Each structure stands twice: as structure tokens, then as C-alpha cells.
């Protein structure tokens, strides 16, 4: 696997004439490094299965059944033509003959897509390649990159494997070498950056969408772009291939589980530009209607197999920076004057002195001779230890004695101990989560920052980190956890009008030193409060008290809450008002006007204190007001409406444990710099910003799961001979109390051509930015307007492509032509319109606000799944599905498209949207399947326990396959942990979630996918013919959206 040794090896065979060619000649193992296998899958043929009959036992149900003669392993209808995916050879469970014809059965309440094809009769869907090679790119003396390449150099032409450009290229042995040799040019000493211009054949057709056309006046809906097919291809591709970040390939599909090799350019896991070819001017950008933005997840956790982020210490000198614009040293700075000066890649200032400690002679190519030993010149993302001027400067007595510039992290658990928390079991679940976080076995599985103490104690928490435990009902209770005590001493703070800290000594302790005291307390907390049972929590006083405990050091509050805090000063009231749903006033429910709550949030930012909430309400809880504190401080709200103790406790405990241990920085400040000619216009995410125009954002806390978006605009013209550069710098305190700056550098080509911008657009980033922007507007604009603006944006982008890129290619005007890079874009936009945050109809404000704040912080992968879930059929798996392949990777069955038309009778599906994991079971499911999955005695749906959250461990192949798949899905999760929830057809409320998850169908107050494409296409045609008047509008919201056009960014 990748290690530092490999990193150095990348430069060993450099062409002496090309300082950047080190990645051109990579060691052999670099080219086809497979993703590491997820460990621990139960193997097929493992001893436990000896003597077990393998699969097709479901074909013999115990009693005669209408499905039994169908050779079905699970009691299925007759095999027939599979719409998608191609049926497995031995799958006897083919879907209905015509999934889009009249439904063969009534599927209670669902709306299959059937019948809608007629509406497509005038429409000709065609996904096609991006235009032809532009000669405009033939420029001499290009300083940094060269876009001209023959198609063959990118593997275009007939040998190009049928992968989407989003999944990179297949780096066959020899291929990379050929490609890179062709790029080495004496005229381009700086080497080339991606992307490069590829020939018309570079964009291969997707098998799932190529050749889509009208036949007999009808469209085959099966051939519209398929998200599951694109994902499955991407996953498959990156099992045998890595993603080298300077490969000039479009970044991988976020769901592809790729391994990135950092070659000067930051990994797409950390930084994604909406376009990897940036237009020279605002005019060209406006023609594309795409946002120019960067989605950044600065602390994203490297995948197993990826190299850790190097931490560099330049001592008192600090990392070298541009004197003029303060950009940090990075691989794209050029050293001149014999190595004594360097030129900035952002502002081009040429006269930066190289400090004598940092001097190195340069070789004939102009590169520093020591560059291969300098990670800051070789890697896109590095971390610098910062000198004293960046240390935390608050209160003269600080910074602390250990000399790293900040305090080791302090955690304060603030536990709701009211009647509701006790009755619903969330107090017990919270306590279990804390115990797991501090002392559980899983807390040590993945020791990233921890160590082993001198006394042999394994500790995942870095030395110096401390914890405190408080509880609250209508009072706040502190606990003295001093290790010398036999048991914790509770100190009640009855004065909630003016909360204060009753004592200092023993409030924060080392959890390993005080283990017996803490464990005793956790053991007794639930039973202690059983006798008190105060119904009303005084949350704001509790938060104020917690803040005063952390005021001087900063830190993190992990707070549970089970009910609306109706006690004490600044208590909240039930202000949910269903009568204003759907009106202009609805947005008032999404924010808080309570000054005290906003003030506490502001003070927490000042102190560097973040809050994560774990909410388990049974009714309205005013998530808008309470969650505001979490969102402003860079925290997160975990929301469990309808918390069921037996089913949800494990999930809550797991997620609490995760928030405690995930990589977290605090007292953080982020600044993004960009090339001359561009400027930062806005940030979108969960953080604190002092003013609208502020160039920096502050995070009390920022963790590995959080991403933000930064918007740019042109304030000048970019030089097409140079690249566009971006650098994000996050100054923060690590858990162990060290002040550092994490720098990530991204580079993009500069182009004068609209088609290049679109060709190199990154669908995941565009969606992430649009979702964040839309979520940011929820408190200002009515939802109807936001939906209108999203629709408008989708039409504008696709129409612009049609107008500027594909009109000259001889495509009939009646065809809908989608850019290859944004092929699934329209489906994702539809899914965005259907998500809880934005959908029409009645949705409680708690759910909407929760969705909005999640959207603002989600990683690219989480957003994809949240919008369009992964649906995996498990009733017709091949024998080797769900088991590890020889490479160690789990073989997955092809995912199902999110439409009920594809759901098979008797079928069973895992539905993963990154938040929940449903197991949907058709009412006609085979009894044999149920017994194999759940055990003896469970041969009908009614016998299953609706509160189960995991599968039993059985000695059947099916059970092992499904548990393996669930384990795989769990390995893909970020902040939300996997917990199984049953959705039995006709029995469970969770079936409603399943229905909503089928986003290709008409539901959630929106159209079906096919209807949506018809709709979008209609407006594109109007736009093309110049007949579309914006004020006639798409839906009701469009005229208002047009009215927002003057606001920044330009499409609002
Ligand atoms: Zn500069």
C-alpha cells in the first residue's frame, strides 16, 4: 500500500529537464494499485458453511405457492426481459416484462413510471460527446500546461474502456507512460496540469445511455442516464485503479471509493472544483451558467491505502509565504534567481526572498534540487506547524505551558436527564455512547491520535485531553470526577438565572485516570434520575454553564436533548404553525429571533467551543433555534424523531462515539486564496462569518465529515497561458493542542472555450455548491422560489450546453443532449427538489431545518446518497455476490434504479441513503428467504420484530451475504452510522421512507424522472428558439427567481 517510501520513489526517475515530470515515471505498483479490501468479510465456503446447501433453496417453498413453478429461488414471477441491469445468468427472478408499460399489479400507492412514455413522443433523448477539438488551444510557450493532446494520449479511440470520464481512466501498464511522455515538452518546463484537451472520442458513451433515441415515437425510459449504473461502473473501475491527482482526468465519482495519490494537486476527497477548466472571463463563465466554486472538506479522512497528510515544522521561521498575498509555499511556486527568490503562483509577485534556512540551489530545469525531500513542494495537501504569532491569544495567562500553541481538547458531555429522556431511553443510550467512546473496545480499533501511556493504558484520546460530565433537567448538575474520590460528587447549580461554575478542581479530568469514578457515575446516572423525573429541561442555562466551563480553553460540548426546553430564562415555546406551511411566512420557522440563543452561539465562537446535539424528541423541539447553536459553531445535530429505544439506541451510541473520536480541529479560521483575476465572493456552510463580505470564516469546531463551499467570480481576466490556482488554508488547534495550518492546493486549466468548461465540470461539486446555496437561502426566500431557482438553474446549464457546445454538431433540434460530464445532473436536481429541505407539501419545520443544515455541511459522497439512495436487491443474488473476491473486495449485486417499476414481486432490498438503512420486504417474499435471513421460526413478515436493528448471525449463505453487504455500506459512512430498519410492505411506517426514496417516480410533490426530462427539455427548446420568457416561468416560482437575478451569486 501507499506509504512515504512510495512518495519519494515517485521522483526517482525524473527527467532532469522537467521538474514536474516526477509523476510521469511512476514505479510499477503505482499504476494499478487496487483499493484496499474491506477487512473481515465472512468468506463464502468458510467452515461455517460446510455442509450447507448453497443457494437455490428458495425455489422450494414449503407449501405450494403461485410462484413455486417459476424456478425462483425466492418465489418470484416468471423470468422475463430485465430492464436493468442485465439479468444475471442464473437469476430466475427477472423483472416484469415491460416495466414501463401498464403496471402488472397494483402496488399500493406507488406510482410506477408506466404510461409516461407517451409524453416523450416528441422528444429525442440523446446523450452525446462533447464537440470537437478546438484548435484555439494550440498555443506556443504555454507556461504551465498544454491542453493540446491527441485523443490517443488519453486513451481515446476504440481502445478506451467504456468508463465515464468521471471515473478516471484505466491505467493499463504502459498507458500512463505513453500518455506522459507525449506531454513532456521542452517548451513547457513547468510540466502540464490537467485537464488536457482530448479528442472527440475521449468521452466514451455510457452503456446505459448511448444510442438513446426515439423508436416508434416513444422514448425508452430505461435508456435515460442511470445513476446506479454510473456508480456501479465507477466502483468497479476503482477496484483496480488509483486516481493520481495530476492525471488530468476528471475527478472520480464521489461514490466510487477511489484511492487518490496526491501529486501536488489536492485529492478530490478534500477539494473539488465545479470546473477543472476555468474560463478566462466572466462572460465565458456566464455563458455556461455553471457556478465557479470550490467544495472543500479540509479535514477529510484519508482512505486506508492513501498516504497520511505530512506535518511540517519550519520552526520559528514558519512556512514560507508570499510577501504580497500571503499564499503559503506550495508546489506551484517557481524558484528563480538561482533559488534565492520565488514567484507566487497566485499573485505572480516575483520578488519573494527565500529565507537562508530554506535555500536550495536549482537545477537546470529550474526546479529546486531538494524538491523530492520537500513534501510542501510535492503534495497538494500538507500541514504546517505554525510559529507563535498564530497561537491562541486570549487571556494573558495563555497559551498553555506545553508550548504547542493551544490547549488539548476538552470535552463536556451535557446530558438531558429529564423525564422524557428517561422514559424514551435516550438517557441510557447517551450514557452507553459515552461509555463506548471512553472505554469501549471499538474506541481503540482505529487509533489515529492516541497512544499507549507509560502505565500501559491504551488511550485513543491524545495526552492532555480532558472530559467533564454534566446533567440537566430544570437545574444543572456538575460532577467532581477527581480520581482520588471513591465516587463522583454531584454539585447542583440551582441558580439558572445566572449560571456559574461551582468548582474547578475535578471538573475536567483525564478519563483514564478517573476511569473508576466515571464508570461508576455512568452506571448510576439512569437510575438516579428515575426518582426525580423533572419534565422540563432548562437547556440554555445548561449551555451557558457549559460555556463558562470551557470559556478559557475552548473545546466541545456533546449535548443530548429529548424535549422542547420549556424551563428557565429564554425557554422556547411551541411555535410550529402548520397554517403557514407553503406561505411566505414559512421561512420564519427556519430561523430563530431569540437573541439569547444567538448570543450564546456568538460567545461560543469567540471561545472556540462547538456543540453537537443528539436530539430524540417525540414532538416539535424547535430545531431551528437550538440547532442554530450547533450550526454556528461548526457542530452537528443528530436528529432521531420517533426514537425507539430498542431500535435506535445502538445508532445513537455509535454516532456519539464517532463524534467524540473523529478528527476535529477547533478555534479554526479558514481563508481561501485564488489566482489574480478571480476573487472569493461567498462561503456556504455551517460556520460563523463576521460580515457578509468577510474574507475569512470561523469554525469553533470543524471535523473530518464537514465540507464547505467557496464561490468565486472574475474581477479581471485570466491568462489562458497560465493555470488557475486555489489554496485553502485552515488554521486550527488539533485535539492534542497543537496550532497548525492545513493547506490544500488545487490547480485548474484556463480556457476561452465554453465547451471545455462544461467538459471538465465536476457534477458532484456543482451539486454540492447548488445544494449549499439553496439551503443558505431557506431563511430568506420562500421555498417555492428556491425550487424555482433550482429548476431554472438546471435548465440554464443544460440549455447553455445545447446552445454553445452541441448545436453545431448536426444534432436534430428535437434532441435533448446532455453533456457527458453532467449526465446525471438533471436527475440529481430533481432529487434535490424532492429532498426534505426543499420539497413541496407539508413537512415539519424541524425536519426541514435539519435537512437544510445537513445539506450545508455534507461531503460529496453523503450528498449523492442523500439525494439518490443506493438500492441493492438481495433476493436474487448470485452465489458469489456479497462475498469477497480474490482481490479482497466485496462483490456487490448491481444496484436498482430508484423507481418502483424496478421493484420485483417478492423482492427484498437494502436501501441506503447515507442516513438510514432500510430493509424493504415485498409482501409476497418467499418464506424460505425469510428463514435464511432471520432464522427458524421467521417464515412470514408478521413474525419479524419491527424493532430489530441488525441481522442475527446465522449459518446460511444469504445471511452472511447480506451482513457482508451491510458491513460494506457501513464502511462508506461518514457521520451517520449504519443501523438496519425494517420496512415490510403493508406493515411498517418506514415503508413511507422507502416510497420517498424512490426518487425516479412521481412523488414528494414532484414529477417522475421521465416527466422531469420532458419538462426540462421543453424549456431548453424554448430557450434555444428564443421563445422562453423567464417571467412566464417554470412552475410558479420562476418569475420570483428571475427577480433575484441581481443578487450574488448571479443566479439568485
Ligand atoms: Zn502572492
PDB file of N, CA, C and O in Angstrom, residues 931-953:
ATOM      1  N   UNK A 931     -36.538 -17.251   6.373  1.00  0.00           N
ATOM      2  CA  UNK A 931     -35.895 -18.156   7.337  1.00  0.00           C
ATOM      3  C   UNK A 931     -34.375 -18.094   7.183  1.00  0.00           C
ATOM      4  O   UNK A 931     -33.637 -18.050   8.172  1.00  0.00           O
ATOM      5  N   UNK A 932     -33.909 -18.034   5.949  1.00  0.00           N
ATOM      6  CA  UNK A 932     -32.463 -17.952   5.739  1.00  0.00           C
ATOM      7  C   UNK A 932     -31.881 -16.642   6.248  1.00  0.00           C
ATOM      8  O   UNK A 932     -30.743 -16.591   6.694  1.00  0.00           O
ATOM      9  N   UNK A 933     -32.689 -15.603   6.172  1.00  0.00           N
ATOM     10  CA  UNK A 933     -32.179 -14.300   6.561  1.00  0.00           C
ATOM     11  C   UNK A 933     -32.324 -14.069   8.065  1.00  0.00           C
ATOM     12  O   UNK A 933     -31.427 -13.509   8.707  1.00  0.00           O
ATOM     13  N   UNK A 934     -33.435 -14.515   8.623  1.00  0.00           N
ATOM     14  CA  UNK A 934     -33.731 -14.162  10.018  1.00  0.00           C
ATOM     15  C   UNK A 934     -33.716 -15.359  10.970  1.00  0.00           C
ATOM     16  O   UNK A 934     -33.742 -15.174  12.177  1.00  0.00           O
ATOM     17  N   UNK A 935     -33.752 -16.567  10.449  1.00  0.00           N
ATOM     18  CA  UNK A 935     -33.673 -17.734  11.317  1.00  0.00           C
ATOM     19  C   UNK A 935     -34.974 -18.520  11.395  1.00  0.00           C
ATOM     20  O   UNK A 935     -36.026 -18.083  10.924  1.00  0.00           O
ATOM     21  N   UNK A 936     -34.861 -19.677  11.995  1.00  0.00           N
ATOM     22  CA  UNK A 936     -36.001 -20.573  12.123  1.00  0.00           C
ATOM     23  C   UNK A 936     -37.146 -19.865  12.844  1.00  0.00           C
ATOM     24  O   UNK A 936     -36.929 -19.112  13.794  1.00  0.00           O
ATOM     25  N   UNK A 937     -38.336 -20.107  12.369  1.00  0.00           N
ATOM     26  CA  UNK A 937     -39.498 -19.521  13.041  1.00  0.00           C
ATOM     27  C   UNK A 937     -39.925 -18.191  12.439  1.00  0.00           C
ATOM     28  O   UNK A 937     -40.991 -17.679  12.766  1.00  0.00           O
ATOM     29  N   UNK A 938     -39.075 -17.630  11.592  1.00  0.00           N
ATOM     30  CA  UNK A 938     -39.432 -16.335  10.984  1.00  0.00           C
ATOM     31  C   UNK A 938     -39.774 -16.531   9.513  1.00  0.00           C
ATOM     32  O   UNK A 938     -39.073 -16.081   8.631  1.00  0.00           O
ATOM     33  N   UNK A 939     -40.836 -17.251   9.259  1.00  0.00           N
ATOM     34  CA  UNK A 939     -41.146 -17.547   7.869  1.00  0.00           C
ATOM     35  C   UNK A 939     -42.255 -16.664   7.315  1.00  0.00           C
ATOM     36  O   UNK A 939     -42.749 -16.894   6.227  1.00  0.00           O
ATOM     37  N   UNK A 940     -42.660 -15.669   8.077  1.00  0.00           N
ATOM     38  CA  UNK A 940     -43.589 -14.700   7.488  1.00  0.00           C
ATOM     39  C   UNK A 940     -43.276 -13.321   8.042  1.00  0.00           C
ATOM     40  O   UNK A 940     -42.682 -13.176   9.115  1.00  0.00           O
ATOM     41  N   UNK A 941     -43.686 -12.312   7.299  1.00  0.00           N
ATOM     42  CA  UNK A 941     -43.296 -10.941   7.647  1.00  0.00           C
ATOM     43  C   UNK A 941     -43.792 -10.533   9.030  1.00  0.00           C
ATOM     44  O   UNK A 941     -43.106  -9.837   9.775  1.00  0.00           O
ATOM     45  N   UNK A 942     -44.980 -10.985   9.364  1.00  0.00           N
ATOM     46  CA  UNK A 942     -45.562 -10.552  10.637  1.00  0.00           C
ATOM     47  C   UNK A 942     -44.762 -11.066  11.831  1.00  0.00           C
ATOM     48  O   UNK A 942     -44.847 -10.520  12.932  1.00  0.00           O
ATOM     49  N   UNK A 943     -43.993 -12.131  11.620  1.00  0.00           N
ATOM     50  CA  UNK A 943     -43.249 -12.707  12.744  1.00  0.00           C
ATOM     51  C   UNK A 943     -41.989 -11.903  13.079  1.00  0.00           C
ATOM     52  O   UNK A 943     -41.393 -12.086  14.135  1.00  0.00           O
ATOM     53  N   UNK A 944     -41.602 -11.030  12.175  1.00  0.00           N
ATOM     54  CA  UNK A 944     -40.353 -10.298  12.404  1.00  0.00           C
ATOM     55  C   UNK A 944     -40.548  -9.198  13.444  1.00  0.00           C
ATOM     56  O   UNK A 944     -41.625  -8.625  13.566  1.00  0.00           O
ATOM     57  N   UNK A 945     -39.468  -8.895  14.136  1.00  0.00           N
ATOM     58  CA  UNK A 945     -39.515  -7.862  15.167  1.00  0.00           C
ATOM     59  C   UNK A 945     -39.248  -6.500  14.517  1.00  0.00           C
ATOM     60  O   UNK A 945     -38.139  -6.245  14.043  1.00  0.00           O
ATOM     61  N   UNK A 946     -40.233  -5.617  14.500  1.00  0.00           N
ATOM     62  CA  UNK A 946     -40.018  -4.326  13.825  1.00  0.00           C
ATOM     63  C   UNK A 946     -38.957  -3.471  14.499  1.00  0.00           C
ATOM     64  O   UNK A 946     -38.499  -2.484  13.931  1.00  0.00           O
ATOM     65  N   UNK A 947     -38.558  -3.830  15.704  1.00  0.00           N
ATOM     66  CA  UNK A 947     -37.553  -3.019  16.395  1.00  0.00           C
ATOM     67  C   UNK A 947     -36.136  -3.545  16.198  1.00  0.00           C
ATOM     68  O   UNK A 947     -35.201  -3.038  16.811  1.00  0.00           O
ATOM     69  N   UNK A 948     -35.995  -4.558  15.397  1.00  0.00           N
ATOM     70  CA  UNK A 948     -34.632  -5.084  15.210  1.00  0.00           C
ATOM     71  C   UNK A 948     -33.772  -4.039  14.512  1.00  0.00           C
ATOM     72  O   UNK A 948     -34.258  -3.241  13.712  1.00  0.00           O
ATOM     73  N   UNK A 949     -32.481  -3.995  14.837  1.00  0.00           N
ATOM     74  CA  UNK A 949     -31.603  -3.028  14.197  1.00  0.00           C
ATOM     75  C   UNK A 949     -30.397  -3.697  13.552  1.00  0.00           C
ATOM     76  O   UNK A 949     -29.546  -3.048  12.989  1.00  0.00           O
ATOM     77  N   UNK A 950     -30.331  -5.008  13.684  1.00  0.00           N
ATOM     78  CA  UNK A 950     -29.276  -5.733  12.980  1.00  0.00           C
ATOM     79  C   UNK A 950     -29.748  -7.143  12.705  1.00  0.00           C
ATOM     80  O   UNK A 950     -30.684  -7.625  13.333  1.00  0.00           O
ATOM     81  N   UNK A 951     -29.077  -7.803  11.795  1.00  0.00           N
ATOM     82  CA  UNK A 951     -29.458  -9.169  11.468  1.00  0.00           C
ATOM     83  C   UNK A 951     -28.842 -10.123  12.478  1.00  0.00           C
ATOM     84  O   UNK A 951     -27.744  -9.876  12.985  1.00  0.00           O
ATOM     85  N   UNK A 952     -29.537 -11.212  12.768  1.00  0.00           N
ATOM     86  CA  UNK A 952     -28.892 -12.239  13.585  1.00  0.00           C
ATOM     87  C   UNK A 952     -27.767 -12.884  12.784  1.00  0.00           C
ATOM     88  O   UNK A 952     -27.741 -12.795  11.560  1.00  0.00           O
ATOM     89  N   UNK A 953     -26.832 -13.490  13.473  1.00  0.00           N
ATOM     90  CA  UNK A 953     -25.738 -14.183  12.782  1.00  0.00           C
ATOM     91  C   UNK A 953     -26.151 -15.637  12.603  1.00  0.00           C
ATOM     92  O   UNK A 953     -26.319 -16.366  13.580  1.00  0.00           O
TER      93      UNK A 953
END
